[in-house]
Amino acid sequence: MVLIGENINIMSRTIGAAVAARDPAPIQEMAKAEADAGMDYLDINIGPARKAGDELMAWVVNAVQQVTDKPLSLDTTSPVAMEAGLKACKARPLVNSVSLQPERLRQGLPLVKKYHASMIGLLWGTEGMPRDANERCLLAVDLIYQVNQFGISSEDIWIDPIATPVSGEINQVKACLEFMSMLKDIAPDCKSTVGLSNVSNGTPAHLRPYLNRTYLIMLMRYGLHSAIVNALDPELIRIARGKMPEIVSLVHRVMDGDMPDLSSLSQKEIEYVKTVRVLTGETLYSHSWLEI
Amino acid sequence: MNLEIPKTAYNGRIKEIRLGKGDKAVTVGGETCYPFYLFEGKMPNLPRIAMEVWDTSPEDWPEAALEPFQGVTGDPVAWARKCVTDFGAEMICLQLVSTDPNGLDRGADEAAAVVKNVAEAITVPLIVWGTANHDKDTEVLRKVAEVNEGRNLILGPVEEGDYKKIGAAAIGYQHTVIASTPIDINLAKQLNILLGNLGVRDELLIIDPTVSSIGYGIEYCYSVMERVRTAALTQQDNKLQYPLICNVAKEVWKTKEAKPPADGALTLGDTRKRGILLEAMSAMVLLLGGGDVLIMRHPEAIRLVQEMITELAAPKNN
């Protein structure tokens, strides 16, 4: 499993302030922490970057590359910033992301090709968010076709089916999973990724890791190739590295409808069981889902 | 060939709660099926309507809404009595409009005394509704609870921001709590859990999902109510197996569609009829979403809705 660290994000208070002050130290510290935690890629999210995005992205990329040689995933909607970042990358980068919106295709694909990058293919259509697994399939087929037509091969497309918050529409959380189970059949050569932490958006901060970890296990069951994750969650990384097989098999059992006797389980196991049931929609989510 | 009609697989039941005290106490809830799906389950207690009384003379009510209450709108006790004796109200909802800090800002003691006077003047259950200002409602509803100890008033709105203090007062002085959340099923469940943890017993809790009028997002309210019922009845979600209360009248009658057109034009038709129908139809939508208690205003709108309830609940001869 390929892990992409999400922690260099302009929305973070420390990173945002460091970027504004052009102070590389906090950014480099985070980059080192992510690399030490075992991330394979580091995502650099500078947001829409409307003003002087090109200079900004190049500056962050260079700052990060001074402390690590991990490949980077560049996350911005500004094509100018994207190109400046790609130009500065030493290792083969990942463009995060290209969607089916005509403008994103028109601006993104030439950059992917010119800089020989890989790309995240975000399943966001001209009408916005797909409503279910089938619409995700339609969007995936359409996107892969258009990207291939442009001369970019399927191995370089990392399909992102879009994870959504469990505290929102639960059917979307299920649809993302269902789509993952279908992707191998409709596009065997493509890779996949997901912005994992989205699933716990809106959940109290100290409880988010439970949802992230469990959803990762569930998605991995269907062959998820990579995930954009919180690099500072060691248990999540142990899961991704295959070091928690008992928990993984427990999660699989509950996904299959098995309801183990909670009294025979450890506290940690109980938490995983309850979280699977929330993520499959068996139990309606509330902030107290672990307590009831 | 026999046609097999598909049936919903229910495995849950809405809790029955008893509102008020004595002979005129009202029991709601107990459903084992979706609203009026009497071919699939039971509704042992049909939905009830509470008539609205304000604690101060309403200033922005259209003529159509004021007309039935002429002469009593300045006197909550007389108003409540009229609702019961003239219009057969099975419950009263006293809206503590005058306590609004952005309005008359009446104090807790005064409000509690008004509630007590109304409560003593009627025997039907009394709902007491604050202004959704956390600080003020905490002050007012705590006092109301204390002064009316043991009457089993139905107190609300109790929200995440004030549930601890109001909830504790309701427990201490034996009243029912209206758990109110802003059109969000996950938050509704969470507040019920919090109130349960606080010690509010199951039979003293009713859910306010927050509702609106037709034309003002009622489909979102309907959808949340429908999902609450689905989770409660088909997913054994015992934190959502409570009756639902809908404070709909004040939402309907404040809309511009329920009022005379500002420019005097008659393009929207008869103003009086329009307001009444808007209230009745909004209430009907909420009934179909699972409403157990509706707070309504106009006697004619109430009559229309009661007719519908009777008709929908009538045994079928087929």
XYZ file of C-alpha atoms in Angstrom:
610
model
C 0.000 0.000 0.000
C 1.322 3.399 -0.999
C 0.837 6.051 1.668
C 0.652 9.740 0.859
C 1.081 12.062 3.836
C -1.561 14.778 4.013
C -0.002 16.937 6.684
C 1.579 19.689 4.614
C -1.630 21.553 4.056
C -2.114 25.293 3.957
C -5.324 24.804 5.980
C -3.278 23.643 8.971
C -2.609 26.445 11.403
C 1.136 25.873 11.703
C 1.725 25.158 8.024
C -0.528 28.020 6.916
C 1.331 30.475 9.130
C 4.704 29.157 7.976
C 3.709 29.524 4.343
C 2.448 33.063 4.923
C 5.685 34.024 6.656
C 7.828 32.096 4.164
C 9.382 30.315 7.120
C 10.566 26.909 5.858
C 11.326 25.409 9.296
C 7.825 24.198 10.343
C 7.206 22.835 6.848
C 10.511 20.983 6.796
C 9.909 19.658 10.272
C 6.576 18.247 9.163
C 8.122 16.813 5.976
C 10.757 15.025 8.049
C 8.145 13.728 10.475
C 6.071 12.382 7.596
C 9.073 10.736 5.954
C 10.162 9.224 9.273
C 6.648 7.903 9.799
C 7.051 5.923 6.599
C 5.102 7.942 4.042
C 5.854 7.025 0.427
C 4.732 10.384 -0.950
C 4.193 13.752 0.655
C 1.172 15.730 -0.446
C 1.607 19.476 -0.697
C -1.722 21.241 -0.564
C -1.578 24.980 -1.130
C -5.286 25.410 -1.898
C -6.533 27.506 -4.813
C -3.433 29.769 -4.640
C -4.908 32.521 -6.770
C -2.185 35.040 -6.125
C 1.436 34.206 -7.014
C 0.686 30.493 -6.695
C 3.580 29.557 -8.949
C 6.198 31.161 -6.753
C 4.503 29.738 -3.643
C 4.330 26.137 -4.848
C 7.925 26.155 -6.089
C 9.051 27.568 -2.752
C 7.276 24.861 -0.721
C 8.479 22.086 -3.053
C 12.079 23.266 -2.751
C 11.812 23.637 1.029
C 10.521 20.079 1.359
C 13.077 18.649 -1.041
C 15.875 20.066 1.066
C 14.988 17.622 3.832
C 13.605 14.582 2.032
C 13.856 12.872 -1.332
C 10.345 11.365 -1.127
C 8.274 11.968 -4.236
C 5.618 14.652 -3.923
C 1.934 14.869 -4.642
C 1.001 18.395 -5.653
C -2.435 19.570 -4.643
C -3.716 22.853 -6.036
C -6.458 23.940 -8.397
C -4.185 26.596 -9.898
C -2.599 25.344 -13.132
C 0.177 27.936 -12.885
C 1.089 26.791 -9.401
C 0.874 23.167 -10.477
C 3.285 23.695 -13.339
C 5.782 25.583 -11.190
C 5.651 22.772 -8.646
C 6.067 20.052 -11.255
C 9.036 21.895 -12.710
C 10.716 21.980 -9.306
C 10.125 18.306 -8.431
C 13.164 16.050 -8.457
C 11.365 12.707 -8.123
C 8.469 11.742 -10.357
C 5.486 13.606 -8.970
C 1.797 12.929 -8.649
C -0.700 15.552 -9.840
C -3.510 15.872 -7.297
C -5.851 16.031 -9.125
C -7.546 15.981 -12.522
C -11.324 15.614 -12.604
C -13.852 15.420 -15.423
C -14.610 19.108 -15.309
C -13.628 20.297 -18.813
C -11.327 23.013 -17.528
C -9.486 20.690 -15.192
C -8.977 18.213 -18.036
C -7.863 20.900 -20.439
C -5.367 22.388 -18.021
C -4.308 19.274 -16.131
C -3.624 16.642 -18.776
C -0.973 18.610 -20.714
C 0.918 19.152 -17.458
C 0.772 15.480 -16.508
C 2.135 14.579 -19.909
C 4.742 17.300 -20.190
C 6.263 16.497 -16.795
C 5.783 12.750 -17.109
C 3.845 12.717 -13.863
C 1.225 10.351 -12.507
C -2.179 11.770 -11.761
C -5.034 11.338 -9.346
C -8.224 10.974 -11.356
C -10.875 12.500 -9.135
C -14.371 11.196 -9.872
C -15.979 14.605 -9.832
C -18.168 15.128 -12.873
C -19.557 18.113 -14.675
C -22.589 17.768 -12.424
C -20.505 17.538 -9.274
C -20.382 14.651 -6.877
C -21.456 11.227 -8.188
C -24.525 9.986 -6.349
C -23.734 6.284 -6.079
C -21.339 3.525 -7.093
C -22.762 3.266 -10.610
C -22.245 6.936 -11.308
C -18.700 6.559 -10.031
C -18.199 3.753 -12.570
C -19.530 5.886 -15.406
C -17.276 8.761 -14.432
C -14.273 6.452 -14.085
C -14.766 4.941 -17.541
C -15.205 8.383 -19.077
C -12.191 9.843 -17.294
C -9.884 6.926 -18.102
C -10.927 7.072 -21.750
C -10.210 10.775 -22.029
C -6.889 10.491 -20.223
C -5.833 7.546 -22.393
C -6.837 9.470 -25.517
C -4.450 12.148 -24.429
C -1.633 9.634 -24.420
C -1.365 8.991 -20.706
C -1.427 5.332 -19.777
C -3.779 3.753 -17.280
C -0.956 2.758 -14.895
C -0.418 6.450 -14.292
C -4.036 7.109 -13.296
C -4.866 6.839 -9.609
C -8.627 6.833 -9.430
C -10.075 8.644 -6.395
C -13.725 7.679 -5.783
C -14.135 10.444 -3.174
C -14.596 9.516 0.458
C -17.280 11.575 2.230
C -17.975 12.203 5.912
C -19.742 9.502 7.872
C -21.664 12.254 9.647
C -23.243 13.185 6.312
C -24.929 10.916 3.801
C -24.062 7.356 4.818
C -25.006 5.982 1.405
C -22.070 7.882 -0.064
C -19.691 6.233 2.388
C -21.054 2.877 1.282
C -20.989 3.830 -2.413
C -17.296 4.692 -2.232
C -16.609 1.217 -0.821
C -18.844 -0.484 -3.329
C -17.115 1.309 -6.154
C -13.729 0.134 -4.886
C -14.968 -3.424 -5.091
C -15.842 -2.866 -8.769
C -12.801 -0.900 -9.909
C -10.590 -3.965 -10.481
C -13.108 -5.257 -13.000
C -13.720 -2.081 -14.927
C -10.140 -0.765 -14.973
C -7.638 -3.468 -14.020
C -4.623 -1.364 -15.036
C -5.511 1.746 -13.075
C -4.331 2.455 -9.590
C -6.481 3.974 -6.880
C -6.289 6.347 -3.960
C -8.618 8.092 -1.557
C -8.517 11.148 0.696
C -9.085 8.952 3.721
C -9.494 11.585 6.432
C -12.560 12.958 4.666
C -14.549 10.117 6.178
C -14.064 11.588 9.633
C -14.544 15.228 8.715
C -16.974 16.774 11.208
C -16.142 14.208 13.897
C -14.486 15.422 17.127
C -10.704 15.445 16.507
C -9.763 12.818 19.092
C -12.203 10.323 17.580
C -11.240 10.759 13.927
C -8.480 8.099 13.886
C -10.982 5.331 14.707
C -12.976 6.076 11.573
C -9.904 6.595 9.383
C -8.284 3.321 10.425
C -11.393 1.216 10.069
C -12.385 2.687 6.717
C -8.846 2.053 5.462
C -9.127 -1.638 6.345
C -12.484 -1.802 4.592
C -11.179 -0.127 1.438
C -7.982 -2.202 1.435
C -10.099 -5.322 1.356
C -11.148 -4.290 -2.149
C -7.625 -3.611 -3.337
C -7.135 0.067 -2.608
C -3.700 0.909 -4.021
C -2.916 3.987 -1.966
C -4.404 6.506 0.422
C -3.804 10.103 1.394
C -3.536 9.857 5.161
C -2.663 11.544 8.400
C 1.027 10.608 8.708
C 0.921 11.154 12.450
C -1.322 8.157 13.176
C 1.029 5.217 13.890
C -1.775 2.654 14.218
C -3.093 3.593 10.793
C 0.360 3.041 9.327
C 0.674 -0.333 11.045
C -2.615 -1.313 9.415
C -1.404 -0.190 6.001
C 1.814 -2.153 6.479
C -0.034 -5.359 7.259
C 0.980 -5.473 10.896
C -2.489 -5.850 12.401
C -3.859 -9.010 10.731
C -6.162 -9.959 13.626
C -7.921 -6.609 13.569
C -8.162 -6.772 9.793
C -9.809 -10.170 9.876
C -12.194 -9.016 12.602
C -13.213 -6.027 10.459
C -13.764 -8.335 7.490
C -15.991 -10.589 9.571
C -18.149 -7.678 10.689
C -18.320 -6.394 7.102
C -19.736 -9.796 6.189
C -22.526 -9.344 8.696
C -21.035 -11.342 11.544
C -21.790 -9.795 14.925
C -19.196 -11.107 17.366
C -19.992 -11.390 21.049
C -18.630 -8.114 22.374
C -17.985 -9.529 25.833
C -15.326 -11.812 24.355
C -13.449 -8.926 22.752
C -10.818 -6.475 23.937
C -11.610 -2.764 24.208
C -9.754 -2.084 20.975
C -11.591 -4.852 19.137
C -14.931 -3.554 20.354
C -14.073 -0.114 19.025
C -13.278 -1.556 15.601
C -16.504 -3.572 15.558
C -18.622 -0.548 16.458
C -16.850 1.586 13.884
C -17.396 -0.917 11.064
C -21.078 -0.987 11.908
C -21.245 2.778 11.696
C -19.375 2.841 8.373
C -21.600 0.180 6.819
C -24.685 2.091 7.937
C -25.823 -0.735 10.241
C -25.692 1.757 13.095
C -26.520 5.391 12.552
C -23.538 7.608 13.298
C -23.464 9.923 16.296
C -20.435 11.449 18.004
C -20.913 8.946 20.835
C -20.856 5.876 18.592
C -18.071 4.212 20.563
C -19.935 4.570 23.842
C -23.253 3.006 22.967
C -51.218 -16.426 -9.576
C -51.049 -14.692 -6.252
C -49.443 -11.335 -6.063
C -47.294 -10.994 -2.990
C -47.272 -7.418 -1.743
C -43.791 -6.572 -0.479
C -43.664 -5.679 3.209
C -41.168 -3.652 5.150
C -39.184 -5.694 7.656
C -39.635 -3.825 10.913
C -37.731 -4.763 14.009
C -38.194 -1.697 16.186
C -40.942 0.199 17.937
C -41.351 3.849 18.890
C -41.465 4.308 22.638
C -44.790 5.299 24.132
C -44.693 8.434 26.190
C -47.374 9.975 28.344
C -47.681 13.733 28.209
C -49.311 15.711 30.999
C -51.046 14.385 34.106
C -54.411 13.055 35.150
C -57.486 12.184 33.065
C -56.554 14.421 30.182
C -52.979 13.127 29.866
C -52.159 12.119 26.308
C -50.155 9.091 25.184
C -48.204 9.294 21.933
C -45.784 6.984 20.129
C -45.880 3.195 20.158
C -45.802 2.845 16.356
C -44.510 -0.386 14.842
C -44.740 0.818 11.228
C -44.187 3.878 9.056
C -46.786 6.636 9.467
C -50.230 5.297 8.554
C -48.802 2.071 7.076
C -51.526 0.274 8.964
C -51.320 -2.619 6.501
C -47.834 -3.305 7.869
C -48.039 -2.535 11.560
C -49.765 -0.604 14.303
C -50.208 2.975 15.364
C -51.726 2.453 18.798
C -51.825 6.202 19.439
C -52.786 8.522 16.630
C -50.926 11.822 16.237
C -52.154 14.667 18.442
C -52.483 18.371 17.866
C -51.542 20.996 20.416
C -53.059 24.448 20.005
C -50.732 27.359 20.202
C -51.097 30.137 22.785
C -48.712 33.063 23.019
C -47.733 34.649 26.293
C -48.063 38.101 24.772
C -50.323 39.739 22.230
C -49.047 38.719 18.786
C -48.108 41.673 16.633
C -47.299 40.067 13.324
C -50.106 37.559 12.929
C -52.231 37.936 9.813
C -55.892 38.755 10.390
C -56.899 35.220 9.407
C -54.941 33.741 12.297
C -56.067 36.314 14.860
C -59.763 36.232 14.066
C -60.691 32.998 15.906
C -59.043 34.281 19.089
C -60.470 37.768 19.117
C -60.678 39.151 22.640
C -58.316 36.664 24.289
C -54.967 37.206 22.597
C -53.783 39.524 25.348
C -54.569 36.982 28.062
C -52.842 33.599 27.864
C -55.133 32.034 30.470
C -58.330 33.053 28.679
C -56.755 32.099 25.365
C -55.816 28.619 26.571
C -59.281 28.120 28.073
C -60.903 29.181 24.802
C -58.787 26.682 22.858
C -59.917 23.883 25.136
C -63.578 24.787 25.544
C -64.410 26.319 22.146
C -62.062 24.358 19.906
C -61.626 21.129 21.854
C -57.850 21.362 22.095
C -56.286 18.147 23.399
C -53.075 19.914 24.308
C -51.842 23.485 24.613
C -48.449 24.854 23.602
C -47.551 28.061 25.372
C -44.977 29.949 23.332
C -42.885 32.127 25.650
C -42.358 34.711 22.953
C -42.144 37.570 25.430
C -38.971 36.192 27.009
C -36.962 36.775 23.831
C -33.925 38.891 24.801
C -34.187 40.589 21.400
C -37.805 41.456 22.078
C -39.707 42.166 25.302
C -37.081 40.271 27.319
C -39.453 39.353 30.146
C -37.810 37.744 33.136
C -37.885 34.121 34.236
C -40.078 34.699 37.300
C -42.781 36.453 35.337
C -42.721 33.790 32.613
C -42.893 30.984 35.159
C -45.901 32.630 36.823
C -47.728 32.872 33.488
C -47.010 29.216 32.821
C -48.341 28.319 36.240
C -51.540 30.302 35.706
C -52.145 28.636 32.359
C -51.319 25.199 33.744
C -53.796 25.684 36.567
C -56.525 26.870 34.201
C -56.483 23.771 32.004
C -56.347 20.031 32.525
C -54.906 19.071 29.137
C -51.112 18.640 28.741
C -49.085 21.844 28.472
C -46.089 22.272 26.199
C -43.867 25.242 27.036
C -41.676 26.552 24.265
C -38.836 29.030 24.825
C -37.007 31.228 22.365
C -34.022 28.998 21.480
C -31.664 31.443 23.146
C -29.495 29.153 25.276
C -28.827 31.514 28.152
C -32.349 32.844 28.372
C -34.027 29.463 27.929
C -31.808 28.003 30.634
C -32.892 30.734 33.011
C -36.565 30.685 32.057
C -37.191 26.966 31.601
C -35.404 26.088 34.841
C -37.678 28.448 36.680
C -40.739 27.174 34.838
C -39.760 23.617 35.757
C -39.332 24.519 39.404
C -42.522 26.523 39.808
C -44.548 23.817 38.104
C -43.001 20.851 39.858
C -44.652 17.519 39.160
C -46.991 18.738 36.411
C -45.165 16.859 33.641
C -44.951 19.883 31.386
C -43.280 19.315 28.031
C -40.314 21.684 27.991
C -38.281 22.859 25.027
C -36.421 23.506 22.963
C -33.607 21.699 24.755
C -30.500 21.917 22.621
C -26.903 20.713 22.777
C -25.899 24.131 24.087
C -28.256 24.090 27.084
C -29.299 20.488 27.645
C -27.411 19.970 30.888
C -29.092 22.619 32.992
C -32.562 22.412 31.481
C -32.354 18.621 31.391
C -31.357 18.490 35.049
C -34.272 20.747 36.012
C -36.679 18.587 34.018
C -35.407 15.477 35.794
C -35.553 17.133 39.197
C -39.051 18.554 38.815
C -40.498 15.723 36.687
C -41.151 17.172 33.264
C -40.759 15.886 29.706
C -37.882 17.173 27.565
C -38.097 18.275 23.929
C -34.726 17.355 22.395
C -34.207 19.838 19.610
C -31.607 19.677 16.817
C -31.269 21.593 13.535
C -32.535 19.172 10.835
C -29.702 16.662 11.293
C -30.280 13.025 12.144
C -26.795 12.416 13.523
C -27.059 15.381 15.864
C -30.543 14.283 16.900
C -29.209 10.900 17.904
C -26.259 12.473 19.692
C -28.466 14.782 21.776
C -30.685 11.858 22.782
C -27.578 9.976 23.903
C -26.380 12.981 25.895
C -29.777 13.441 27.538
C -29.872 9.737 28.349
C -26.413 9.962 29.910
C -27.628 12.919 31.922
C -30.415 10.766 33.347
C -33.488 11.764 31.334
C -35.633 8.654 31.246
C -36.833 7.300 27.909
C -40.480 7.991 28.610
C -39.733 11.657 29.248
C -38.156 12.527 25.915
C -39.627 13.673 22.618
C -37.654 14.687 19.509
C -37.994 18.067 17.803
C -36.293 17.589 14.418
C -36.864 21.312 13.570
C -39.484 21.912 10.942
C -40.501 24.565 8.460
C -43.368 25.529 6.205
C -44.101 24.313 2.713
C -41.957 26.415 0.420
C -39.272 26.895 3.057
C -37.357 23.640 2.973
C -39.968 21.307 4.420
C -38.609 18.524 2.236
C -35.399 18.520 4.266
C -37.404 18.228 7.480
C -39.469 15.447 5.991
C -36.368 13.614 4.861
C -34.719 13.786 8.286
C -37.923 12.628 9.991
C -38.250 9.776 7.537
C -34.672 8.704 8.210
C -35.234 8.927 11.955
C -38.180 6.564 11.589
C -36.271 4.225 9.283
C -33.410 3.939 11.763
C -35.841 3.525 14.658
C -38.128 0.971 13.067
C -35.877 -1.029 10.772
C -32.394 -0.681 12.283
C -33.259 -1.080 15.959
C -31.733 2.295 16.706
C -33.068 2.718 20.210
C -31.642 6.216 20.503
C -34.090 7.362 17.838
C -37.143 5.408 18.958
C -38.888 8.439 20.395
C -42.001 10.304 19.247
C -41.556 13.437 17.131
C -42.947 16.888 17.875
C -43.347 19.549 15.180
C -43.642 23.237 16.070
C -45.060 24.108 12.678
C -47.660 26.884 13.094
C -45.262 29.716 13.788
C -43.174 28.688 10.773
C -46.175 28.745 8.450
C -47.819 31.942 9.588
C -44.656 34.027 9.407
C -44.179 33.346 5.709
C -45.112 36.038 3.245
C -47.447 33.580 1.520
C -49.610 33.386 4.666
C -49.929 37.138 4.897
C -51.833 39.646 2.794
C -49.719 40.696 -0.189
C -47.716 43.823 0.622
C -48.864 45.590 -2.544
C -52.509 44.684 -2.056
C -52.516 42.586 -5.237
C -54.754 39.549 -5.156
C -52.667 37.378 -7.448
C -52.211 34.753 -4.754
C -55.940 34.426 -4.164
C -57.908 34.525 -0.904
C -55.453 35.346 1.894
C -57.436 33.704 4.658
C -57.901 30.448 2.825
C -54.292 30.422 1.735
C -52.910 30.705 5.260
C -55.199 27.984 6.562
C -54.396 25.622 3.713
C -50.701 26.323 3.996
C -50.819 25.372 7.661
C -52.932 22.275 7.085
C -50.809 21.041 4.202
C -47.521 21.681 5.985
C -48.848 19.793 8.988
C -49.954 16.945 6.748
C -46.477 16.619 5.236
C -45.004 16.387 8.720
C -47.570 13.784 9.760
C -46.521 11.657 6.826
C -42.917 12.100 7.920
C -43.733 10.677 11.335
C -44.932 13.610 13.442
C -46.640 12.495 16.681
C -47.452 15.930 18.079
C -48.154 18.933 15.871
C -48.288 22.435 17.275
C -50.902 24.265 15.234
C -52.748 27.571 15.232
C -55.875 27.931 13.127
C -58.956 25.897 14.191
C -59.921 25.264 10.576
C -56.484 23.999 9.643
C -56.622 21.753 12.698
C -60.020 20.419 11.676
C -58.736 19.594 8.193
C -55.759 17.732 9.572
C -57.855 15.856 12.118
C -60.159 14.730 9.340
C -57.186 13.429 7.426
C -55.869 11.583 10.460
C -59.261 9.950 11.012
C -59.549 8.970 7.393
C -56.027 7.601 7.133
C -56.491 5.602 10.312
C -59.907 4.200 9.430
C -60.095 0.421 9.064
C -60.151 -0.635 5.419
C -62.819 -2.972 4.113
C -60.926 -4.976 1.559
